[in-house]
């Protein structure tokens, strides 16, 4: 699911999107995953709405089109349908689950509700081992999720594979290069799925593997220089992998025209602000404008216990500080944002300047500050990472010299420790949580499991419980440990870490952190719980 870091043959003027596969999204939870699987083959992919017209697709000139799955039945009155003209574009098309059924229905076949649905793992028996199924093992496991089935094929189509419950598990019109699979090759449960995708991308669409880290960095630097010229760019640095990678990339492209500003709101983990500034200043020679706004932020949420109100006030305070500091350090023509491709798919937090046609910022993404900029504080946007998924950003960061401690840093919320302290946030509680959190990080690093976890952190509860320490009764705070595993943060499971690790962390926190006398472990998955407590 990443760009490849191996150096490729350099091209003087490389258009990475020339070799493109388009995914038309019909509401599947896996549409984004299909795009990521395509990029694993070193070919660029984009997710577009199923409403995209044939003429728009013709202008994009993709090498191939994939129709995603979806929750509907094709025969429902309100079911989403694509432009029927796409079948005559002459571009290879692969329909996945709903996408295959839509292909069948629009081209004259029949899709019906059947008595036997098929959900989960199924053995796939291949009738035609060529083309789409080259090097896919007969009897391989594929992931099924359907209650409807194809009961009659359109003219010119043939069956490529079947399962015990599904007669038409894969179909094709070889002459027109139209293919359909009833299963989901993009999910990890489909053993031969990636091989099938590679067959479609390389053998059927004849794509070339141009989507590489080296090529992306080269083109991004060229585009940044062309867009920015001799103007100044402002970047609000958070210390996470997105903004840090962006800072490195921009500095390589435009040098001193970049100004990085780090607003310390007082809610980061122990020693993190100092470490961040030292890394960027001393080791990487990228100057950072440090803004100490700890007192302002703490005052802004004094007495606040509602989590949404807490977030709102932190966001508003960030706006005020950002506005004042950008004017002091400016003027700036451009604002750099670490927008990623999932943000592009899901978000519409930008406006178009009617005079210039430029995208202008009306909101800084919540990854950085959970707030929005005033509409009269206008910048043109620079978003070099907006084509990348998170795992691709990590590859790019690593390739341009970002240290592993940042590249592999666990996700950290914009409001920081302020939402890991339930109830009112005070300086005393912040210090307690910082000390406990530091012990957690030290011990999971020492045990070697840091990179096995999606997140691992401590939470401070605003209650006190009775304890006994040194033959004396105590009345102190409990700390909750929250360790989870996940692939994308959308769902998560509590981590089954060794008991002796939990025991070590508990003993250290109780012995070393004043004000804590109890440590508990959260064994709730997501859903029903969330990863963060607020």
mmCIF file of C-alpha atoms in Angstrom, residues 159-510:
data_model
loop_
_atom_site.group_PDB
_atom_site.id
_atom_site.type_symbol
_atom_site.label_atom_id
_atom_site.label_comp_id
_atom_site.label_asym_id
_atom_site.label_seq_id
_atom_site.Cartn_x
_atom_site.Cartn_y
_atom_site.Cartn_z
ATOM 1 C CA UNK A 159 -17.782 -17.031 -17.469
ATOM 2 C CA UNK A 160 -14.232 -16.919 -16.143
ATOM 3 C CA UNK A 161 -14.714 -18.374 -12.645
ATOM 4 C CA UNK A 162 -17.311 -19.721 -10.211
ATOM 5 C CA UNK A 163 -17.774 -20.752 -6.584
ATOM 6 C CA UNK A 164 -19.991 -23.362 -5.001
ATOM 7 C CA UNK A 165 -22.739 -20.783 -4.439
ATOM 8 C CA UNK A 166 -22.123 -18.388 -7.338
ATOM 9 C CA UNK A 167 -22.213 -19.597 -10.919
ATOM 10 C CA UNK A 168 -20.843 -16.343 -12.361
ATOM 11 C CA UNK A 169 -18.124 -15.268 -9.931
ATOM 12 C CA UNK A 170 -16.071 -13.678 -12.723
ATOM 13 C CA UNK A 171 -17.031 -12.757 -16.281
ATOM 14 C CA UNK A 172 -15.540 -11.068 -19.352
ATOM 15 C CA UNK A 173 -16.231 -9.690 -22.784
ATOM 16 C CA UNK A 174 -12.727 -10.321 -24.066
ATOM 17 C CA UNK A 175 -13.053 -8.349 -27.296
ATOM 18 C CA UNK A 176 -14.299 -5.183 -25.579
ATOM 19 C CA UNK A 177 -12.055 -5.716 -22.529
ATOM 20 C CA UNK A 178 -14.948 -5.593 -20.073
ATOM 21 C CA UNK A 179 -14.441 -7.679 -16.924
ATOM 22 C CA UNK A 180 -16.417 -8.325 -13.773
ATOM 23 C CA UNK A 181 -15.753 -10.102 -10.489
ATOM 24 C CA UNK A 182 -18.391 -10.833 -7.860
ATOM 25 C CA UNK A 183 -15.792 -10.871 -5.060
ATOM 26 C CA UNK A 184 -13.558 -8.169 -3.578
ATOM 27 C CA UNK A 185 -9.951 -8.646 -4.785
ATOM 28 C CA UNK A 186 -8.835 -5.537 -2.906
ATOM 29 C CA UNK A 187 -9.301 -6.886 0.634
ATOM 30 C CA UNK A 188 -6.556 -8.777 2.461
ATOM 31 C CA UNK A 189 -8.794 -11.846 2.815
ATOM 32 C CA UNK A 190 -8.688 -12.368 -0.971
ATOM 33 C CA UNK A 191 -5.504 -14.396 -1.319
ATOM 34 C CA UNK A 192 -5.107 -13.978 -5.076
ATOM 35 C CA UNK A 193 -6.612 -10.509 -5.163
ATOM 36 C CA UNK A 194 -3.471 -8.484 -5.710
ATOM 37 C CA UNK A 195 -2.316 -10.804 -8.505
ATOM 38 C CA UNK A 196 -5.675 -10.262 -10.235
ATOM 39 C CA UNK A 197 -5.368 -6.489 -9.843
ATOM 40 C CA UNK A 198 -1.843 -6.578 -11.264
ATOM 41 C CA UNK A 199 -3.131 -8.562 -14.245
ATOM 42 C CA UNK A 200 -5.779 -5.927 -14.913
ATOM 43 C CA UNK A 201 -3.365 -3.023 -14.497
ATOM 44 C CA UNK A 202 -0.414 -4.433 -16.454
ATOM 45 C CA UNK A 203 -1.664 -7.074 -18.897
ATOM 46 C CA UNK A 204 -5.083 -5.655 -19.757
ATOM 47 C CA UNK A 205 -4.601 -1.874 -19.309
ATOM 48 C CA UNK A 206 -0.900 -1.959 -20.305
ATOM 49 C CA UNK A 207 0.135 0.498 -17.604
ATOM 50 C CA UNK A 208 3.755 1.210 -16.763
ATOM 51 C CA UNK A 209 5.034 1.462 -13.144
ATOM 52 C CA UNK A 210 5.749 5.209 -13.002
ATOM 53 C CA UNK A 211 4.152 5.978 -9.618
ATOM 54 C CA UNK A 212 7.260 5.800 -7.411
ATOM 55 C CA UNK A 213 8.571 7.808 -4.482
ATOM 56 C CA UNK A 214 11.547 9.133 -6.430
ATOM 57 C CA UNK A 215 9.342 10.232 -9.337
ATOM 58 C CA UNK A 216 6.792 11.833 -7.021
ATOM 59 C CA UNK A 217 9.414 13.855 -5.125
ATOM 60 C CA UNK A 218 10.990 15.028 -8.375
ATOM 61 C CA UNK A 219 7.683 16.161 -9.847
ATOM 62 C CA UNK A 220 6.409 17.694 -6.584
ATOM 63 C CA UNK A 221 9.497 19.879 -6.251
ATOM 64 C CA UNK A 222 9.156 21.003 -9.852
ATOM 65 C CA UNK A 223 5.451 21.838 -9.349
ATOM 66 C CA UNK A 224 6.107 23.719 -6.080
ATOM 67 C CA UNK A 225 8.740 25.900 -7.710
ATOM 68 C CA UNK A 226 6.543 26.606 -10.715
ATOM 69 C CA UNK A 227 3.542 27.495 -8.561
ATOM 70 C CA UNK A 228 5.228 29.549 -5.857
ATOM 71 C CA UNK A 229 7.870 31.355 -7.890
ATOM 72 C CA UNK A 230 9.650 33.840 -5.643
ATOM 73 C CA UNK A 231 6.752 34.230 -3.167
ATOM 74 C CA UNK A 232 6.741 33.352 0.531
ATOM 75 C CA UNK A 233 5.012 30.293 1.997
ATOM 76 C CA UNK A 234 3.763 29.773 5.564
ATOM 77 C CA UNK A 235 3.446 26.315 7.124
ATOM 78 C CA UNK A 236 1.861 25.613 10.517
ATOM 79 C CA UNK A 237 4.085 22.802 11.775
ATOM 80 C CA UNK A 238 2.538 20.258 14.143
ATOM 81 C CA UNK A 239 5.348 17.739 14.482
ATOM 82 C CA UNK A 240 3.361 14.926 12.873
ATOM 83 C CA UNK A 241 4.480 13.004 9.823
ATOM 84 C CA UNK A 242 2.281 14.968 7.388
ATOM 85 C CA UNK A 243 3.421 18.486 8.290
ATOM 86 C CA UNK A 244 7.025 17.375 8.846
ATOM 87 C CA UNK A 245 7.217 15.673 5.445
ATOM 88 C CA UNK A 246 5.642 18.749 3.895
ATOM 89 C CA UNK A 247 8.208 20.996 5.601
ATOM 90 C CA UNK A 248 11.106 18.900 4.293
ATOM 91 C CA UNK A 249 9.687 18.815 0.775
ATOM 92 C CA UNK A 250 8.997 22.565 0.667
ATOM 93 C CA UNK A 251 12.395 23.438 2.110
ATOM 94 C CA UNK A 252 14.086 21.323 -0.540
ATOM 95 C CA UNK A 253 12.045 23.096 -3.228
ATOM 96 C CA UNK A 254 12.123 26.756 -2.134
ATOM 97 C CA UNK A 255 14.550 27.020 0.785
ATOM 98 C CA UNK A 256 14.277 30.263 2.779
ATOM 99 C CA UNK A 257 11.021 31.250 1.086
ATOM 100 C CA UNK A 258 9.396 28.831 3.551
ATOM 101 C CA UNK A 259 8.498 29.927 7.085
ATOM 102 C CA UNK A 260 7.556 27.167 9.522
ATOM 103 C CA UNK A 261 5.544 28.258 12.541
ATOM 104 C CA UNK A 262 5.029 26.003 15.537
ATOM 105 C CA UNK A 263 2.301 27.103 17.943
ATOM 106 C CA UNK A 264 2.856 25.478 21.329
ATOM 107 C CA UNK A 265 -0.594 25.304 22.893
ATOM 108 C CA UNK A 266 0.705 23.443 25.941
ATOM 109 C CA UNK A 267 -1.086 20.192 25.177
ATOM 110 C CA UNK A 268 1.740 18.225 23.586
ATOM 111 C CA UNK A 269 3.500 15.320 25.246
ATOM 112 C CA UNK A 270 6.471 15.724 27.548
ATOM 113 C CA UNK A 271 9.613 17.026 25.803
ATOM 114 C CA UNK A 272 8.016 16.921 22.334
ATOM 115 C CA UNK A 273 8.169 20.671 21.556
ATOM 116 C CA UNK A 274 11.816 20.836 22.576
ATOM 117 C CA UNK A 275 12.681 17.728 20.558
ATOM 118 C CA UNK A 276 10.862 19.025 17.481
ATOM 119 C CA UNK A 277 12.610 22.386 17.507
ATOM 120 C CA UNK A 278 15.996 20.785 18.046
ATOM 121 C CA UNK A 279 15.515 18.332 15.190
ATOM 122 C CA UNK A 280 14.471 20.986 12.698
ATOM 123 C CA UNK A 281 16.935 23.665 13.761
ATOM 124 C CA UNK A 282 20.119 21.809 14.643
ATOM 125 C CA UNK A 283 19.894 18.580 12.663
ATOM 126 C CA UNK A 284 17.973 19.588 9.547
ATOM 127 C CA UNK A 285 18.697 23.331 9.449
ATOM 128 C CA UNK A 286 15.091 24.325 8.839
ATOM 129 C CA UNK A 287 14.327 27.318 11.076
ATOM 130 C CA UNK A 288 11.044 27.190 12.977
ATOM 131 C CA UNK A 289 9.275 30.199 14.461
ATOM 132 C CA UNK A 290 8.294 29.082 17.953
ATOM 133 C CA UNK A 291 5.150 30.620 19.449
ATOM 134 C CA UNK A 292 4.604 29.940 23.158
ATOM 135 C CA UNK A 293 0.849 30.245 23.655
ATOM 136 C CA UNK A 294 0.468 27.786 26.549
ATOM 137 C CA UNK A 295 -1.056 30.257 29.005
ATOM 138 C CA UNK A 296 -3.523 31.550 26.406
ATOM 139 C CA UNK A 297 -4.844 28.098 25.534
ATOM 140 C CA UNK A 298 -5.083 26.956 29.133
ATOM 141 C CA UNK A 299 -7.018 30.093 30.039
ATOM 142 C CA UNK A 300 -9.315 29.607 27.050
ATOM 143 C CA UNK A 301 -10.539 26.221 28.341
ATOM 144 C CA UNK A 302 -10.436 26.950 32.064
ATOM 145 C CA UNK A 303 -13.430 25.329 33.768
ATOM 146 C CA UNK A 304 -14.654 23.665 30.562
ATOM 147 C CA UNK A 305 -15.720 20.021 30.936
ATOM 148 C CA UNK A 306 -17.744 19.366 27.767
ATOM 149 C CA UNK A 307 -15.452 17.746 25.171
ATOM 150 C CA UNK A 308 -16.993 19.486 22.156
ATOM 151 C CA UNK A 309 -16.812 22.883 23.846
ATOM 152 C CA UNK A 310 -13.210 22.121 24.735
ATOM 153 C CA UNK A 311 -12.343 21.377 21.110
ATOM 154 C CA UNK A 312 -14.229 24.434 19.910
ATOM 155 C CA UNK A 313 -12.398 26.800 22.229
ATOM 156 C CA UNK A 314 -9.014 25.325 21.377
ATOM 157 C CA UNK A 315 -9.820 25.766 17.687
ATOM 158 C CA UNK A 316 -10.911 29.362 18.129
ATOM 159 C CA UNK A 317 -7.827 30.206 20.151
ATOM 160 C CA UNK A 318 -5.634 28.685 17.468
ATOM 161 C CA UNK A 319 -7.298 30.959 14.911
ATOM 162 C CA UNK A 320 -6.526 34.060 16.966
ATOM 163 C CA UNK A 321 -2.918 33.086 17.571
ATOM 164 C CA UNK A 322 -2.373 32.016 13.972
ATOM 165 C CA UNK A 323 -3.848 35.238 12.620
ATOM 166 C CA UNK A 324 -1.709 37.446 14.847
ATOM 167 C CA UNK A 325 1.505 35.544 14.225
ATOM 168 C CA UNK A 326 1.045 35.237 10.469
ATOM 169 C CA UNK A 327 0.610 39.013 10.248
ATOM 170 C CA UNK A 328 3.688 39.555 12.420
ATOM 171 C CA UNK A 329 5.847 37.226 10.349
ATOM 172 C CA UNK A 330 4.298 38.007 6.964
ATOM 173 C CA UNK A 331 3.135 38.957 4.512
ATOM 174 C CA UNK A 332 2.665 35.541 2.919
ATOM 175 C CA UNK A 333 1.114 34.694 -0.417
ATOM 176 C CA UNK A 334 0.768 30.970 0.150
ATOM 177 C CA UNK A 335 -0.331 28.690 2.960
ATOM 178 C CA UNK A 336 1.035 25.149 2.876
ATOM 179 C CA UNK A 337 -1.272 22.404 4.104
ATOM 180 C CA UNK A 338 -0.635 18.709 4.656
ATOM 181 C CA UNK A 339 -3.850 17.722 2.874
ATOM 182 C CA UNK A 340 -3.834 14.036 1.954
ATOM 183 C CA UNK A 341 -5.802 12.171 -0.700
ATOM 184 C CA UNK A 342 -8.448 10.836 1.739
ATOM 185 C CA UNK A 343 -9.101 14.494 2.672
ATOM 186 C CA UNK A 344 -9.579 15.304 -1.008
ATOM 187 C CA UNK A 345 -12.049 12.441 -1.397
ATOM 188 C CA UNK A 346 -14.060 13.233 1.734
ATOM 189 C CA UNK A 347 -13.714 16.978 2.219
ATOM 190 C CA UNK A 348 -14.789 20.127 0.432
ATOM 191 C CA UNK A 349 -13.204 22.654 2.797
ATOM 192 C CA UNK A 350 -11.928 24.975 0.082
ATOM 193 C CA UNK A 351 -13.350 27.804 -1.950
ATOM 194 C CA UNK A 352 -12.510 29.089 -5.416
ATOM 195 C CA UNK A 353 -11.511 32.726 -5.730
ATOM 196 C CA UNK A 354 -13.915 34.078 -8.401
ATOM 197 C CA UNK A 355 -11.323 36.578 -9.646
ATOM 198 C CA UNK A 356 -8.269 34.363 -9.979
ATOM 199 C CA UNK A 357 -9.710 30.868 -10.021
ATOM 200 C CA UNK A 358 -7.211 29.903 -7.313
ATOM 201 C CA UNK A 359 -8.142 27.605 -4.440
ATOM 202 C CA UNK A 360 -8.065 29.661 -1.236
ATOM 203 C CA UNK A 361 -7.972 28.410 2.322
ATOM 204 C CA UNK A 362 -10.990 28.895 4.538
ATOM 205 C CA UNK A 363 -10.014 26.106 6.874
ATOM 206 C CA UNK A 364 -6.861 24.496 8.224
ATOM 207 C CA UNK A 365 -7.423 20.784 8.528
ATOM 208 C CA UNK A 366 -8.174 19.377 11.966
ATOM 209 C CA UNK A 367 -4.975 17.338 11.914
ATOM 210 C CA UNK A 368 -3.240 20.594 12.726
ATOM 211 C CA UNK A 369 -5.533 22.645 14.850
ATOM 212 C CA UNK A 370 -9.210 21.574 14.846
ATOM 213 C CA UNK A 371 -10.240 25.084 13.837
ATOM 214 C CA UNK A 372 -10.900 27.160 10.727
ATOM 215 C CA UNK A 373 -9.312 30.359 9.494
ATOM 216 C CA UNK A 374 -11.370 33.552 9.144
ATOM 217 C CA UNK A 375 -12.604 34.012 5.594
ATOM 218 C CA UNK A 376 -10.906 37.416 5.322
ATOM 219 C CA UNK A 377 -7.506 35.865 6.063
ATOM 220 C CA UNK A 378 -6.909 34.525 2.574
ATOM 221 C CA UNK A 379 -4.022 32.556 1.193
ATOM 222 C CA UNK A 380 -3.455 30.604 -1.952
ATOM 223 C CA UNK A 381 -2.945 26.966 -1.059
ATOM 224 C CA UNK A 382 0.084 24.792 -1.639
ATOM 225 C CA UNK A 383 -0.808 21.125 -1.090
ATOM 226 C CA UNK A 384 1.952 18.913 -2.504
ATOM 227 C CA UNK A 385 0.788 15.827 -0.589
ATOM 228 C CA UNK A 386 -2.823 15.916 -1.715
ATOM 229 C CA UNK A 387 -2.327 12.974 -4.098
ATOM 230 C CA UNK A 388 -0.939 10.693 -1.384
ATOM 231 C CA UNK A 389 -2.340 8.217 1.106
ATOM 232 C CA UNK A 390 -0.897 8.174 4.631
ATOM 233 C CA UNK A 391 1.381 5.221 3.994
ATOM 234 C CA UNK A 392 2.718 6.944 0.882
ATOM 235 C CA UNK A 393 3.493 10.064 2.909
ATOM 236 C CA UNK A 394 5.586 7.942 5.255
ATOM 237 C CA UNK A 395 7.519 6.570 2.277
ATOM 238 C CA UNK A 396 8.124 10.057 0.915
ATOM 239 C CA UNK A 397 9.171 11.346 4.339
ATOM 240 C CA UNK A 398 11.619 8.504 4.765
ATOM 241 C CA UNK A 399 13.047 8.976 1.260
ATOM 242 C CA UNK A 400 13.840 12.675 1.815
ATOM 243 C CA UNK A 401 15.505 12.169 5.178
ATOM 244 C CA UNK A 402 12.787 12.415 7.810
ATOM 245 C CA UNK A 403 13.857 10.485 10.947
ATOM 246 C CA UNK A 404 12.027 7.302 11.850
ATOM 247 C CA UNK A 405 10.758 8.765 15.126
ATOM 248 C CA UNK A 406 8.614 11.144 13.061
ATOM 249 C CA UNK A 407 7.886 8.841 10.117
ATOM 250 C CA UNK A 408 6.530 6.121 12.430
ATOM 251 C CA UNK A 409 4.983 8.466 15.013
ATOM 252 C CA UNK A 410 1.598 7.296 16.267
ATOM 253 C CA UNK A 411 -1.389 9.495 15.347
ATOM 254 C CA UNK A 412 -1.815 12.333 17.822
ATOM 255 C CA UNK A 413 -4.990 14.460 18.060
ATOM 256 C CA UNK A 414 -4.908 18.161 17.215
ATOM 257 C CA UNK A 415 -6.102 19.214 20.708
ATOM 258 C CA UNK A 416 -3.435 16.938 22.165
ATOM 259 C CA UNK A 417 -3.560 15.956 25.816
ATOM 260 C CA UNK A 418 -6.490 18.298 26.380
ATOM 261 C CA UNK A 419 -8.830 15.558 25.133
ATOM 262 C CA UNK A 420 -6.976 12.828 27.010
ATOM 263 C CA UNK A 421 -7.865 14.562 30.259
ATOM 264 C CA UNK A 422 -11.554 14.013 30.781
ATOM 265 C CA UNK A 423 -13.306 16.991 32.299
ATOM 266 C CA UNK A 424 -11.500 20.201 33.211
ATOM 267 C CA UNK A 425 -7.910 20.650 32.031
ATOM 268 C CA UNK A 426 -5.533 22.148 34.604
ATOM 269 C CA UNK A 427 -1.763 22.522 34.684
ATOM 270 C CA UNK A 428 -1.588 19.980 37.505
ATOM 271 C CA UNK A 429 -3.505 17.395 35.498
ATOM 272 C CA UNK A 430 -1.418 18.114 32.396
ATOM 273 C CA UNK A 431 1.785 17.475 34.311
ATOM 274 C CA UNK A 432 0.429 14.212 35.712
ATOM 275 C CA UNK A 433 -0.623 12.999 32.273
ATOM 276 C CA UNK A 434 2.640 14.090 30.625
ATOM 277 C CA UNK A 435 4.643 12.094 33.151
ATOM 278 C CA UNK A 436 2.405 9.015 32.803
ATOM 279 C CA UNK A 437 2.411 9.241 29.010
ATOM 280 C CA UNK A 438 6.203 9.446 28.926
ATOM 281 C CA UNK A 439 6.463 6.203 30.900
ATOM 282 C CA UNK A 440 4.049 4.530 28.470
ATOM 283 C CA UNK A 441 6.158 5.589 25.478
ATOM 284 C CA UNK A 442 9.397 4.579 27.125
ATOM 285 C CA UNK A 443 8.187 1.109 28.014
ATOM 286 C CA UNK A 444 6.507 0.213 24.714
ATOM 287 C CA UNK A 445 9.669 1.343 22.923
ATOM 288 C CA UNK A 446 11.816 -0.689 25.285
ATOM 289 C CA UNK A 447 9.637 -3.753 24.725
ATOM 290 C CA UNK A 448 9.913 -3.401 20.934
ATOM 291 C CA UNK A 449 6.181 -3.289 20.203
ATOM 292 C CA UNK A 450 5.794 0.414 19.328
ATOM 293 C CA UNK A 451 5.473 -0.267 15.591
ATOM 294 C CA UNK A 452 3.016 -3.115 16.198
ATOM 295 C CA UNK A 453 0.497 -0.675 17.694
ATOM 296 C CA UNK A 454 -1.642 1.903 15.941
ATOM 297 C CA UNK A 455 -1.771 4.029 19.096
ATOM 298 C CA UNK A 456 -0.697 3.663 22.696
ATOM 299 C CA UNK A 457 -1.363 6.371 25.242
ATOM 300 C CA UNK A 458 -2.580 7.275 28.719
ATOM 301 C CA UNK A 459 -5.849 8.932 29.748
ATOM 302 C CA UNK A 460 -6.464 10.816 32.991
ATOM 303 C CA UNK A 461 -9.905 10.462 34.563
ATOM 304 C CA UNK A 462 -11.309 13.383 36.613
ATOM 305 C CA UNK A 463 -12.144 11.170 39.579
ATOM 306 C CA UNK A 464 -10.211 9.951 42.594
ATOM 307 C CA UNK A 465 -10.100 6.505 44.117
ATOM 308 C CA UNK A 466 -8.840 5.142 47.430
ATOM 309 C CA UNK A 467 -5.439 3.494 47.603
ATOM 310 C CA UNK A 468 -2.772 2.521 50.108
ATOM 311 C CA UNK A 469 0.820 3.670 49.691
ATOM 312 C CA UNK A 470 3.449 3.454 52.438
ATOM 313 C CA UNK A 471 0.851 2.266 54.978
ATOM 314 C CA UNK A 472 -1.108 5.452 54.357
ATOM 315 C CA UNK A 473 -4.478 5.944 52.747
ATOM 316 C CA UNK A 474 -4.371 7.818 49.424
ATOM 317 C CA UNK A 475 -7.068 9.465 47.393
ATOM 318 C CA UNK A 476 -5.667 10.011 43.902
ATOM 319 C CA UNK A 477 -6.337 9.900 40.158
ATOM 320 C CA UNK A 478 -6.594 6.737 38.045
ATOM 321 C CA UNK A 479 -4.727 6.460 34.723
ATOM 322 C CA UNK A 480 -6.274 4.495 31.859
ATOM 323 C CA UNK A 481 -3.971 2.790 29.363
ATOM 324 C CA UNK A 482 -5.317 2.671 25.809
ATOM 325 C CA UNK A 483 -3.372 0.461 23.367
ATOM 326 C CA UNK A 484 -4.994 -0.445 20.023
ATOM 327 C CA UNK A 485 -4.143 -2.175 16.769
ATOM 328 C CA UNK A 486 -5.622 -1.020 13.473
ATOM 329 C CA UNK A 487 -4.930 -0.711 9.754
ATOM 330 C CA UNK A 488 -6.523 2.662 9.145
ATOM 331 C CA UNK A 489 -8.061 3.922 12.396
ATOM 332 C CA UNK A 490 -11.608 3.388 11.119
ATOM 333 C CA UNK A 491 -11.904 0.254 13.218
ATOM 334 C CA UNK A 492 -9.577 -0.899 15.973
ATOM 335 C CA UNK A 493 -9.056 -3.714 18.430
ATOM 336 C CA UNK A 494 -7.562 -3.454 21.893
ATOM 337 C CA UNK A 495 -4.007 -4.741 21.878
ATOM 338 C CA UNK A 496 -3.247 -8.042 23.604
ATOM 339 C CA UNK A 497 0.077 -6.908 25.059
ATOM 340 C CA UNK A 498 2.050 -9.029 27.548
ATOM 341 C CA UNK A 499 0.889 -8.841 31.151
ATOM 342 C CA UNK A 500 4.426 -8.193 32.376
ATOM 343 C CA UNK A 501 4.571 -5.059 30.204
ATOM 344 C CA UNK A 502 1.329 -3.786 31.729
ATOM 345 C CA UNK A 503 2.666 -4.609 35.163
ATOM 346 C CA UNK A 504 5.879 -2.675 34.532
ATOM 347 C CA UNK A 505 4.017 0.365 33.229
ATOM 348 C CA UNK A 506 1.575 0.275 36.136
ATOM 349 C CA UNK A 507 4.313 -0.022 38.742
ATOM 350 C CA UNK A 508 6.311 2.812 37.255
ATOM 351 C CA UNK A 509 3.344 5.176 36.947
ATOM 352 C CA UNK A 510 2.161 4.576 40.519
#
